[in-house]
Amino acid sequence: MGKLNDLSAAGTAVWLDFVDRKFLEEGGLKKLVAEDGLTGVTSNPSIFEKAMGHGEAYDETLASFDKEHPDAATIDRYEHLAIQDIKAAAETLKPVYDRLDAADGYVSLEVSPYIADDTDATIAEAKKLWDAVDRENVMIKIPGSAAGAPAIAATIAAGINVNVTLLFSLEAYQRVAEAYAMGLEERVRQGQPIDRMASVASFFVSRIDTTIDKQIDERVEKGDAEADALKALRGKVAIANAKLAYAWYQEFVASERWQALAAKGARPQRLLWASTGVKDPAYPDTLYVDTLIGPDTVNTMPPKTMDAFRERGTVAETLTQDVDQARAVMAEVDRLGLDLPGVTDTLVLEGVASFAKAFDDLMDAIAKKQPAA
């Protein structure tokens, strides 16, 4: 037993924000499951771009696919590779899924970032990917945008597990939590079971501090009269934002609406802390794990953050501590005119654009890997 196992015991499931063919084939994921109590994996276009776009780990598989499908489009070639990795990860995590009776053991695959603003296209792609992977312990990632919310409700209603991604604000999170409940309620109306449906709401953390801290530093440099108050907020806004989201989650799962679903076997949509790698070297590298520990949550960590927490993380139920202080931090953000709503709106757009750029780069890299003669 180590600190990552202790983290799971404290209620925060340990997921890995990384997937790679070589890592899977060499047993890296199996090792984390066996030794650190890992119970999930997340992927995104940036992760796949790094995995597939560089090196030769995928070349043999791609050559075989190209021989059988010489006229395949680049997107089909990518999906063939990605789905193989997701299936392999799902099979590694299947014993976890079975042991925990579908409460965990999931691997996530994202819909195309090109369709983030298209509800119908998102629903269609989620169903296509779900059918292609054909594993019950898979989640399809859908952005928590205005267009994504109805897609989430429809996808859950269709019996597809969903990882809601790119959440930055409490309001966006509330919208997708409602969408999850709506999807479950629709399944109940259809006479369908809901006791093995699963969803997580991926709340991004470090990017908020990166953006807010930059604003703070710029204002302090210009000699802002509130310099001391501004500096006191550095590295605190993202954590306060997350704590208030969790406080709302606790209220929601205690509500009559949710309790009616729970009575039929519904599982809560767990909050998942994403973007937990620390960007500012002035902060501890375990900051966004240490401070966000609590029941029914997930922390998906890049490998470096996981290594850091294994070595020097601190396990304590921190999510429910200092919630009034978190509210005070958010009040100060508002008073000082840091415009968190504007920041979070921009971060959603930047997140979609970043994934789209990674997807562009990925398609370009795969297109350059010519079919075998």
mmCIF file of C-alpha atoms in Angstrom:
data_model
loop_
_atom_site.group_PDB
_atom_site.id
_atom_site.type_symbol
_atom_site.label_atom_id
_atom_site.label_comp_id
_atom_site.label_asym_id
_atom_site.label_seq_id
_atom_site.Cartn_x
_atom_site.Cartn_y
_atom_site.Cartn_z
ATOM 1 C CA MET A 1 0.000 0.000 0.000
ATOM 2 C CA GLY A 2 1.274 3.450 -0.943
ATOM 3 C CA LYS A 3 0.012 7.005 -1.094
ATOM 4 C CA LEU A 4 -1.961 6.463 -4.291
ATOM 5 C CA ASN A 5 -3.727 3.523 -2.661
ATOM 6 C CA ASP A 6 -4.397 5.727 0.366
ATOM 7 C CA LEU A 7 -5.863 8.347 -1.953
ATOM 8 C CA SER A 8 -8.325 5.793 -3.321
ATOM 9 C CA ALA A 9 -9.223 4.714 0.207
ATOM 10 C CA ALA A 10 -10.010 8.367 1.015
ATOM 11 C CA GLY A 11 -12.605 8.406 -1.757
ATOM 12 C CA THR A 12 -10.660 9.930 -4.650
ATOM 13 C CA ALA A 13 -10.206 7.380 -7.408
ATOM 14 C CA VAL A 14 -6.837 7.396 -9.165
ATOM 15 C CA TRP A 15 -7.022 7.682 -12.950
ATOM 16 C CA LEU A 16 -4.200 8.097 -15.448
ATOM 17 C CA ASP A 17 -4.354 10.926 -17.994
ATOM 18 C CA PHE A 18 -2.276 9.108 -20.578
ATOM 19 C CA VAL A 19 -2.468 6.254 -23.052
ATOM 20 C CA ASP A 20 0.157 4.916 -25.446
ATOM 21 C CA ARG A 21 0.537 1.677 -27.415
ATOM 22 C CA LYS A 22 4.017 0.868 -26.113
ATOM 23 C CA PHE A 23 2.992 1.631 -22.522
ATOM 24 C CA LEU A 24 0.036 -0.742 -22.831
ATOM 25 C CA GLU A 25 1.989 -3.528 -24.529
ATOM 26 C CA GLU A 26 4.811 -3.399 -21.974
ATOM 27 C CA GLY A 27 2.365 -3.776 -19.068
ATOM 28 C CA GLY A 28 2.627 -0.244 -17.728
ATOM 29 C CA LEU A 29 -1.111 0.070 -17.130
ATOM 30 C CA LYS A 30 -1.338 -3.367 -15.501
ATOM 31 C CA LYS A 31 1.460 -2.372 -13.137
ATOM 32 C CA LEU A 32 -0.344 0.786 -12.039
ATOM 33 C CA VAL A 33 -3.557 -1.160 -11.459
ATOM 34 C CA ALA A 34 -1.751 -3.812 -9.416
ATOM 35 C CA GLU A 35 0.558 -1.571 -7.399
ATOM 36 C CA ASP A 36 -1.177 1.807 -7.097
ATOM 37 C CA GLY A 37 -4.860 0.913 -7.175
ATOM 38 C CA LEU A 38 -5.417 2.723 -10.470
ATOM 39 C CA THR A 39 -9.055 2.448 -11.571
ATOM 40 C CA GLY A 40 -9.353 4.480 -14.785
ATOM 41 C CA VAL A 41 -7.731 6.024 -17.850
ATOM 42 C CA THR A 42 -8.480 9.184 -19.818
ATOM 43 C CA SER A 43 -7.404 10.103 -23.334
ATOM 44 C CA ASN A 44 -7.811 13.178 -25.497
ATOM 45 C CA PRO A 45 -6.628 14.379 -28.926
ATOM 46 C CA SER A 46 -3.462 15.893 -27.438
ATOM 47 C CA ILE A 47 -2.521 12.579 -25.806
ATOM 48 C CA PHE A 48 -3.161 10.626 -29.008
ATOM 49 C CA GLU A 49 -1.214 13.179 -31.064
ATOM 50 C CA LYS A 50 1.840 12.644 -28.856
ATOM 51 C CA ALA A 51 1.388 8.868 -28.922
ATOM 52 C CA MET A 52 0.628 8.294 -32.607
ATOM 53 C CA GLY A 53 2.290 11.237 -34.263
ATOM 54 C CA HIS A 54 5.790 10.405 -33.086
ATOM 55 C CA GLY A 55 7.836 7.212 -33.214
ATOM 56 C CA GLU A 56 7.015 3.876 -34.783
ATOM 57 C CA ALA A 57 4.826 2.120 -32.203
ATOM 58 C CA TYR A 58 1.744 2.289 -34.443
ATOM 59 C CA ASP A 59 3.342 1.808 -37.845
ATOM 60 C CA GLU A 60 2.925 -1.973 -38.132
ATOM 61 C CA THR A 61 -0.749 -1.867 -37.169
ATOM 62 C CA LEU A 62 -1.368 0.998 -39.555
ATOM 63 C CA ALA A 63 0.366 -0.820 -42.412
ATOM 64 C CA SER A 64 -1.827 -3.897 -41.866
ATOM 65 C CA PHE A 65 -4.961 -1.762 -41.808
ATOM 66 C CA ASP A 66 -3.903 0.056 -44.978
ATOM 67 C CA LYS A 67 -3.384 -3.222 -46.852
ATOM 68 C CA GLU A 68 -6.947 -4.248 -46.032
ATOM 69 C CA HIS A 69 -8.401 -0.747 -46.556
ATOM 70 C CA PRO A 70 -6.227 0.986 -49.166
ATOM 71 C CA ASP A 71 -8.735 3.774 -49.724
ATOM 72 C CA ALA A 72 -9.449 4.509 -46.054
ATOM 73 C CA ALA A 73 -9.750 8.135 -45.010
ATOM 74 C CA THR A 74 -7.243 9.519 -42.517
ATOM 75 C CA ILE A 75 -9.932 9.792 -39.831
ATOM 76 C CA ASP A 76 -10.746 6.082 -40.261
ATOM 77 C CA ARG A 77 -7.069 5.183 -39.971
ATOM 78 C CA TYR A 78 -6.831 7.208 -36.739
ATOM 79 C CA GLU A 79 -9.984 5.673 -35.268
ATOM 80 C CA HIS A 80 -8.700 2.172 -35.999
ATOM 81 C CA LEU A 81 -5.552 2.898 -33.990
ATOM 82 C CA ALA A 82 -7.317 4.751 -31.171
ATOM 83 C CA ILE A 83 -10.021 2.134 -30.756
ATOM 84 C CA GLN A 84 -7.400 -0.613 -30.478
ATOM 85 C CA ASP A 85 -5.722 1.276 -27.622
ATOM 86 C CA ILE A 86 -9.025 1.983 -25.889
ATOM 87 C CA LYS A 87 -10.046 -1.674 -26.179
ATOM 88 C CA ALA A 88 -6.702 -2.800 -24.741
ATOM 89 C CA ALA A 89 -6.996 -0.371 -21.820
ATOM 90 C CA ALA A 90 -10.615 -1.424 -21.238
ATOM 91 C CA GLU A 91 -9.600 -5.076 -21.106
ATOM 92 C CA THR A 92 -6.860 -4.299 -18.578
ATOM 93 C CA LEU A 93 -9.392 -2.422 -16.439
ATOM 94 C CA LYS A 94 -12.195 -4.988 -16.841
ATOM 95 C CA PRO A 95 -11.243 -6.895 -13.646
ATOM 96 C CA VAL A 96 -11.462 -3.588 -11.755
ATOM 97 C CA TYR A 97 -14.856 -2.899 -13.347
ATOM 98 C CA ASP A 98 -16.099 -6.364 -12.372
ATOM 99 C CA ARG A 99 -14.702 -6.194 -8.833
ATOM 100 C CA LEU A 100 -16.322 -2.807 -8.223
ATOM 101 C CA ASP A 101 -19.600 -3.837 -9.886
ATOM 102 C CA ALA A 102 -19.385 -1.127 -12.589
ATOM 103 C CA ALA A 103 -18.623 1.662 -10.097
ATOM 104 C CA ASP A 104 -15.204 2.220 -11.701
ATOM 105 C CA GLY A 105 -12.712 0.692 -14.094
ATOM 106 C CA TYR A 106 -13.383 2.996 -17.061
ATOM 107 C CA VAL A 107 -11.389 4.252 -20.015
ATOM 108 C CA SER A 108 -12.482 7.365 -21.928
ATOM 109 C CA LEU A 109 -12.477 8.150 -25.653
ATOM 110 C CA GLU A 110 -13.322 11.636 -26.919
ATOM 111 C CA VAL A 111 -15.635 12.676 -29.737
ATOM 112 C CA SER A 112 -14.066 14.853 -32.415
ATOM 113 C CA PRO A 113 -13.330 18.410 -31.240
ATOM 114 C CA TYR A 114 -14.532 19.608 -34.647
ATOM 115 C CA ILE A 115 -18.173 19.031 -33.653
ATOM 116 C CA ALA A 116 -18.158 20.647 -30.204
ATOM 117 C CA ASP A 117 -20.927 23.070 -31.227
ATOM 118 C CA ASP A 118 -23.107 20.493 -32.997
ATOM 119 C CA THR A 119 -25.460 18.582 -30.690
ATOM 120 C CA ASP A 120 -26.768 16.103 -33.276
ATOM 121 C CA ALA A 121 -23.319 15.328 -34.667
ATOM 122 C CA THR A 122 -22.009 14.777 -31.123
ATOM 123 C CA ILE A 123 -24.821 12.321 -30.349
ATOM 124 C CA ALA A 124 -24.178 10.444 -33.588
ATOM 125 C CA GLU A 125 -20.426 10.240 -33.047
ATOM 126 C CA ALA A 126 -20.825 9.139 -29.429
ATOM 127 C CA LYS A 127 -23.004 6.244 -30.585
ATOM 128 C CA LYS A 128 -20.581 5.369 -33.390
ATOM 129 C CA LEU A 129 -17.564 5.277 -31.059
ATOM 130 C CA TRP A 130 -19.483 3.366 -28.376
ATOM 131 C CA ASP A 131 -20.475 0.693 -30.893
ATOM 132 C CA ALA A 132 -16.974 0.538 -32.377
ATOM 133 C CA VAL A 133 -15.237 0.013 -29.021
ATOM 134 C CA ASP A 134 -17.975 -2.342 -27.810
ATOM 135 C CA ARG A 135 -16.820 -2.481 -24.185
ATOM 136 C CA GLU A 136 -19.144 -1.780 -21.274
ATOM 137 C CA ASN A 137 -16.395 -0.101 -19.235
ATOM 138 C CA VAL A 138 -15.854 2.736 -21.691
ATOM 139 C CA MET A 139 -16.937 6.371 -21.364
ATOM 140 C CA ILE A 140 -17.383 8.643 -24.347
ATOM 141 C CA LYS A 141 -16.026 12.143 -23.715
ATOM 142 C CA ILE A 142 -18.329 15.022 -24.644
ATOM 143 C CA PRO A 143 -17.541 18.704 -24.014
ATOM 144 C CA GLY A 144 -19.667 20.377 -21.345
ATOM 145 C CA SER A 145 -20.628 23.210 -23.675
ATOM 146 C CA ALA A 146 -24.111 24.587 -24.316
ATOM 147 C CA ALA A 147 -24.380 22.252 -27.320
ATOM 148 C CA GLY A 148 -22.881 19.391 -25.324
ATOM 149 C CA ALA A 149 -25.472 19.376 -22.528
ATOM 150 C CA PRO A 150 -28.416 18.062 -24.613
ATOM 151 C CA ALA A 151 -26.031 15.597 -26.276
ATOM 152 C CA ILE A 152 -25.056 14.314 -22.818
ATOM 153 C CA ALA A 153 -28.701 13.830 -21.826
ATOM 154 C CA ALA A 154 -29.478 11.987 -25.078
ATOM 155 C CA THR A 155 -26.339 9.838 -24.897
ATOM 156 C CA ILE A 156 -27.010 8.784 -21.310
ATOM 157 C CA ALA A 157 -30.630 8.029 -22.261
ATOM 158 C CA ALA A 158 -29.267 5.765 -25.003
ATOM 159 C CA GLY A 159 -27.305 3.760 -22.425
ATOM 160 C CA ILE A 160 -23.845 5.179 -23.184
ATOM 161 C CA ASN A 161 -21.513 6.144 -20.324
ATOM 162 C CA VAL A 162 -20.263 9.721 -20.563
ATOM 163 C CA ASN A 163 -17.185 11.611 -19.394
ATOM 164 C CA VAL A 164 -18.118 15.296 -19.604
ATOM 165 C CA THR A 165 -14.983 17.256 -20.425
ATOM 166 C CA LEU A 166 -13.798 20.887 -20.454
ATOM 167 C CA LEU A 167 -15.730 22.088 -17.409
ATOM 168 C CA PHE A 168 -14.347 25.231 -15.804
ATOM 169 C CA SER A 169 -17.292 27.005 -14.172
ATOM 170 C CA LEU A 170 -19.846 26.048 -11.546
ATOM 171 C CA GLU A 171 -22.649 27.050 -13.912
ATOM 172 C CA ALA A 172 -21.404 24.751 -16.684
ATOM 173 C CA TYR A 173 -21.042 21.905 -14.201
ATOM 174 C CA GLN A 174 -24.590 22.420 -12.894
ATOM 175 C CA ARG A 175 -25.871 22.302 -16.481
ATOM 176 C CA VAL A 176 -24.245 18.941 -17.214
ATOM 177 C CA ALA A 177 -25.220 17.452 -13.846
ATOM 178 C CA GLU A 178 -28.816 18.284 -14.760
ATOM 179 C CA ALA A 179 -28.258 16.740 -18.193
ATOM 180 C CA TYR A 180 -27.042 13.501 -16.597
ATOM 181 C CA ALA A 181 -30.135 13.389 -14.379
ATOM 182 C CA MET A 182 -32.362 14.089 -17.404
ATOM 183 C CA GLY A 183 -30.776 11.225 -19.320
ATOM 184 C CA LEU A 184 -31.329 8.832 -16.424
ATOM 185 C CA GLU A 185 -34.936 10.012 -16.003
ATOM 186 C CA GLU A 186 -35.557 9.357 -19.684
ATOM 187 C CA ARG A 187 -34.209 5.813 -19.291
ATOM 188 C CA VAL A 188 -36.565 5.278 -16.373
ATOM 189 C CA ARG A 189 -39.478 6.470 -18.536
ATOM 190 C CA GLN A 190 -38.407 4.004 -21.214
ATOM 191 C CA GLY A 191 -38.311 1.192 -18.671
ATOM 192 C CA GLN A 192 -34.551 0.832 -19.060
ATOM 193 C CA PRO A 193 -32.152 0.017 -16.182
ATOM 194 C CA ILE A 194 -29.991 2.789 -14.748
ATOM 195 C CA ASP A 195 -28.068 0.915 -12.050
ATOM 196 C CA ARG A 196 -24.955 0.342 -14.210
ATOM 197 C CA MET A 197 -24.842 3.708 -15.962
ATOM 198 C CA ALA A 198 -21.810 5.844 -15.166
ATOM 199 C CA SER A 199 -20.642 9.379 -15.763
ATOM 200 C CA VAL A 200 -17.954 11.756 -14.548
ATOM 201 C CA ALA A 201 -17.859 15.543 -14.814
ATOM 202 C CA SER A 202 -14.298 16.590 -15.646
ATOM 203 C CA PHE A 203 -13.621 19.888 -13.905
ATOM 204 C CA PHE A 204 -10.376 21.466 -15.136
ATOM 205 C CA VAL A 205 -8.198 23.026 -12.469
ATOM 206 C CA SER A 206 -4.681 24.291 -13.203
ATOM 207 C CA ARG A 207 -5.604 26.218 -16.344
ATOM 208 C CA ILE A 208 -7.769 28.540 -14.235
ATOM 209 C CA ASP A 209 -4.870 29.464 -11.961
ATOM 210 C CA THR A 210 -2.524 29.858 -14.920
ATOM 211 C CA THR A 211 -4.843 32.437 -16.487
ATOM 212 C CA ILE A 212 -5.875 34.234 -13.291
ATOM 213 C CA ASP A 213 -2.289 34.333 -11.967
ATOM 214 C CA LYS A 214 -1.148 35.925 -15.225
ATOM 215 C CA GLN A 215 -3.775 38.657 -14.817
ATOM 216 C CA ILE A 216 -2.704 39.168 -11.209
ATOM 217 C CA ASP A 217 0.985 39.418 -12.100
ATOM 218 C CA GLU A 218 0.284 41.909 -14.877
ATOM 219 C CA ARG A 219 -1.738 44.133 -12.569
ATOM 220 C CA VAL A 220 0.833 43.935 -9.771
ATOM 221 C CA GLU A 221 3.610 44.870 -12.228
ATOM 222 C CA LYS A 222 1.643 47.957 -13.215
ATOM 223 C CA GLY A 223 1.456 49.041 -9.569
ATOM 224 C CA ASP A 224 -2.197 48.216 -8.928
ATOM 225 C CA ALA A 225 -3.450 49.761 -5.693
ATOM 226 C CA GLU A 226 -4.811 46.332 -4.675
ATOM 227 C CA ALA A 227 -1.476 44.560 -5.283
ATOM 228 C CA ASP A 228 -1.367 42.856 -1.885
ATOM 229 C CA ALA A 229 -4.946 41.586 -2.143
ATOM 230 C CA LEU A 230 -4.282 40.363 -5.664
ATOM 231 C CA LYS A 231 -1.077 38.523 -4.709
ATOM 232 C CA ALA A 232 -2.950 36.815 -1.860
ATOM 233 C CA LEU A 233 -5.144 35.084 -4.478
ATOM 234 C CA ARG A 234 -2.322 33.512 -6.497
ATOM 235 C CA GLY A 235 -2.790 29.747 -6.713
ATOM 236 C CA LYS A 236 -6.050 29.785 -4.752
ATOM 237 C CA VAL A 237 -8.802 30.489 -7.264
ATOM 238 C CA ALA A 238 -8.934 27.116 -9.043
ATOM 239 C CA ILE A 239 -9.065 25.186 -5.771
ATOM 240 C CA ALA A 240 -11.774 27.472 -4.346
ATOM 241 C CA ASN A 241 -13.765 27.077 -7.571
ATOM 242 C CA ALA A 242 -13.486 23.275 -7.347
ATOM 243 C CA LYS A 243 -14.485 23.205 -3.672
ATOM 244 C CA LEU A 244 -17.653 25.161 -4.398
ATOM 245 C CA ALA A 245 -18.479 22.772 -7.245
ATOM 246 C CA TYR A 246 -18.138 19.861 -4.827
ATOM 247 C CA ALA A 247 -20.311 21.643 -2.241
ATOM 248 C CA TRP A 248 -23.011 21.994 -4.896
ATOM 249 C CA TYR A 249 -22.590 18.318 -5.821
ATOM 250 C CA GLN A 250 -23.267 17.358 -2.194
ATOM 251 C CA GLU A 251 -26.447 19.421 -2.213
ATOM 252 C CA PHE A 252 -27.559 17.947 -5.529
ATOM 253 C CA VAL A 253 -27.142 14.298 -4.523
ATOM 254 C CA ALA A 254 -29.129 15.048 -1.345
ATOM 255 C CA SER A 255 -32.010 16.559 -3.351
ATOM 256 C CA GLU A 256 -35.384 14.844 -3.790
ATOM 257 C CA ARG A 257 -34.809 14.666 -7.532
ATOM 258 C CA TRP A 258 -31.550 12.764 -7.208
ATOM 259 C CA GLN A 259 -32.766 10.605 -4.342
ATOM 260 C CA ALA A 260 -35.651 9.413 -6.531
ATOM 261 C CA LEU A 261 -33.103 8.251 -9.095
ATOM 262 C CA ALA A 262 -30.832 6.769 -6.438
ATOM 263 C CA ALA A 263 -33.766 4.686 -5.203
ATOM 264 C CA LYS A 264 -33.811 3.095 -8.666
ATOM 265 C CA GLY A 265 -30.088 2.329 -8.466
ATOM 266 C CA ALA A 266 -28.581 5.452 -10.071
ATOM 267 C CA ARG A 267 -24.935 6.180 -9.359
ATOM 268 C CA PRO A 268 -23.831 9.789 -8.859
ATOM 269 C CA GLN A 269 -21.960 11.577 -11.609
ATOM 270 C CA ARG A 270 -18.599 11.889 -9.884
ATOM 271 C CA LEU A 271 -16.599 15.077 -10.118
ATOM 272 C CA LEU A 272 -13.291 14.381 -11.827
ATOM 273 C CA TRP A 273 -10.392 16.776 -11.317
ATOM 274 C CA ALA A 274 -8.589 17.240 -14.626
ATOM 275 C CA SER A 275 -5.663 19.418 -15.681
ATOM 276 C CA THR A 276 -4.002 18.566 -12.366
ATOM 277 C CA GLY A 277 -0.416 18.957 -13.521
ATOM 278 C CA VAL A 278 1.111 22.038 -11.876
ATOM 279 C CA LYS A 279 2.234 24.682 -14.375
ATOM 280 C CA ASP A 280 3.858 27.155 -11.960
ATOM 281 C CA PRO A 281 7.130 25.869 -10.400
ATOM 282 C CA ALA A 282 6.445 28.082 -7.379
ATOM 283 C CA TYR A 283 3.658 25.681 -6.348
ATOM 284 C CA PRO A 284 4.064 22.147 -4.946
ATOM 285 C CA ASP A 285 3.791 19.622 -7.776
ATOM 286 C CA THR A 286 1.060 17.757 -5.876
ATOM 287 C CA LEU A 287 -1.032 20.900 -5.218
ATOM 288 C CA TYR A 288 -4.060 19.900 -7.282
ATOM 289 C CA VAL A 289 -4.198 16.444 -5.766
ATOM 290 C CA ASP A 290 -3.510 17.248 -2.094
ATOM 291 C CA THR A 291 -6.218 19.921 -1.957
ATOM 292 C CA LEU A 292 -9.027 18.083 -3.782
ATOM 293 C CA ILE A 293 -9.503 14.839 -1.863
ATOM 294 C CA GLY A 294 -13.000 13.699 -0.946
ATOM 295 C CA PRO A 295 -15.597 10.939 -1.343
ATOM 296 C CA ASP A 296 -16.961 10.022 -4.777
ATOM 297 C CA THR A 297 -14.361 11.973 -6.760
ATOM 298 C CA VAL A 298 -11.718 11.141 -9.337
ATOM 299 C CA ASN A 299 -8.313 12.703 -9.987
ATOM 300 C CA THR A 300 -6.897 12.007 -13.436
ATOM 301 C CA MET A 301 -3.179 12.671 -13.356
ATOM 302 C CA PRO A 302 -0.476 12.853 -15.986
ATOM 303 C CA PRO A 303 2.350 10.407 -15.231
ATOM 304 C CA LYS A 304 4.619 13.064 -13.677
ATOM 305 C CA THR A 305 1.933 14.165 -11.228
ATOM 306 C CA MET A 306 1.200 10.564 -10.327
ATOM 307 C CA ASP A 307 4.892 9.937 -9.645
ATOM 308 C CA ALA A 308 5.092 13.090 -7.528
ATOM 309 C CA PHE A 309 2.071 12.151 -5.425
ATOM 310 C CA ARG A 310 3.361 8.621 -4.930
ATOM 311 C CA GLU A 311 6.559 10.089 -3.486
ATOM 312 C CA ARG A 312 5.360 13.094 -1.490
ATOM 313 C CA GLY A 313 1.599 13.510 -1.633
ATOM 314 C CA THR A 314 -0.490 14.172 1.469
ATOM 315 C CA VAL A 315 -3.733 12.269 2.023
ATOM 316 C CA ALA A 316 -6.481 13.998 4.002
ATOM 317 C CA GLU A 317 -10.104 14.842 3.222
ATOM 318 C CA THR A 318 -9.453 18.377 2.008
ATOM 319 C CA LEU A 319 -12.394 19.022 -0.322
ATOM 320 C CA THR A 320 -14.798 19.702 2.521
ATOM 321 C CA GLN A 321 -12.349 21.820 4.515
ATOM 322 C CA ASP A 322 -12.335 25.631 4.439
ATOM 323 C CA VAL A 323 -15.390 25.912 2.174
ATOM 324 C CA ASP A 324 -16.266 29.289 3.714
ATOM 325 C CA GLN A 325 -12.728 30.397 2.915
ATOM 326 C CA ALA A 326 -13.286 29.234 -0.668
ATOM 327 C CA ARG A 327 -16.382 31.424 -0.834
ATOM 328 C CA ALA A 328 -14.341 34.333 0.516
ATOM 329 C CA VAL A 329 -11.725 33.768 -2.192
ATOM 330 C CA MET A 330 -14.410 33.856 -4.883
ATOM 331 C CA ALA A 331 -15.875 37.023 -3.374
ATOM 332 C CA GLU A 332 -12.420 38.635 -3.555
ATOM 333 C CA VAL A 333 -12.051 37.539 -7.179
ATOM 334 C CA ASP A 334 -15.308 39.323 -7.923
ATOM 335 C CA ARG A 335 -14.428 42.417 -5.868
ATOM 336 C CA LEU A 336 -11.064 42.788 -7.584
ATOM 337 C CA GLY A 337 -12.599 42.515 -11.042
ATOM 338 C CA LEU A 338 -10.732 39.393 -12.151
ATOM 339 C CA ASP A 339 -13.761 38.327 -14.246
ATOM 340 C CA LEU A 340 -13.766 34.590 -13.572
ATOM 341 C CA PRO A 341 -16.843 34.016 -15.793
ATOM 342 C CA GLY A 342 -15.002 35.617 -18.694
ATOM 343 C CA VAL A 343 -11.915 33.545 -17.928
ATOM 344 C CA THR A 344 -13.834 30.256 -17.804
ATOM 345 C CA ASP A 345 -15.743 31.049 -21.025
ATOM 346 C CA THR A 346 -12.454 31.762 -22.772
ATOM 347 C CA LEU A 347 -10.850 28.605 -21.382
ATOM 348 C CA VAL A 348 -13.631 26.447 -22.852
ATOM 349 C CA LEU A 349 -13.072 27.995 -26.288
ATOM 350 C CA GLU A 350 -9.304 27.653 -25.929
ATOM 351 C CA GLY A 351 -9.669 24.049 -24.785
ATOM 352 C CA VAL A 352 -11.748 23.107 -27.816
ATOM 353 C CA ALA A 353 -9.332 24.991 -30.092
ATOM 354 C CA SER A 354 -6.335 23.285 -28.472
ATOM 355 C CA PHE A 355 -7.837 19.829 -28.970
ATOM 356 C CA ALA A 356 -8.789 20.727 -32.544
ATOM 357 C CA LYS A 357 -5.207 21.843 -33.224
ATOM 358 C CA ALA A 358 -3.888 18.591 -31.717
ATOM 359 C CA PHE A 359 -6.375 16.700 -33.882
ATOM 360 C CA ASP A 360 -5.190 18.595 -36.961
ATOM 361 C CA ASP A 361 -1.591 17.700 -36.135
ATOM 362 C CA LEU A 362 -2.574 14.094 -35.495
ATOM 363 C CA MET A 363 -4.434 13.788 -38.821
ATOM 364 C CA ASP A 364 -1.435 15.320 -40.585
ATOM 365 C CA ALA A 365 1.003 12.905 -38.928
ATOM 366 C CA ILE A 366 -1.138 9.868 -39.794
ATOM 367 C CA ALA A 367 -1.645 11.076 -43.362
ATOM 368 C CA LYS A 368 2.150 11.247 -43.745
ATOM 369 C CA LYS A 369 2.508 7.619 -42.673
ATOM 370 C CA GLN A 370 2.057 6.274 -46.169
ATOM 371 C CA PRO A 371 0.309 2.945 -46.747
ATOM 372 C CA ALA A 372 2.718 0.079 -47.375
ATOM 373 C CA ALA A 373 3.334 -0.645 -51.033
#
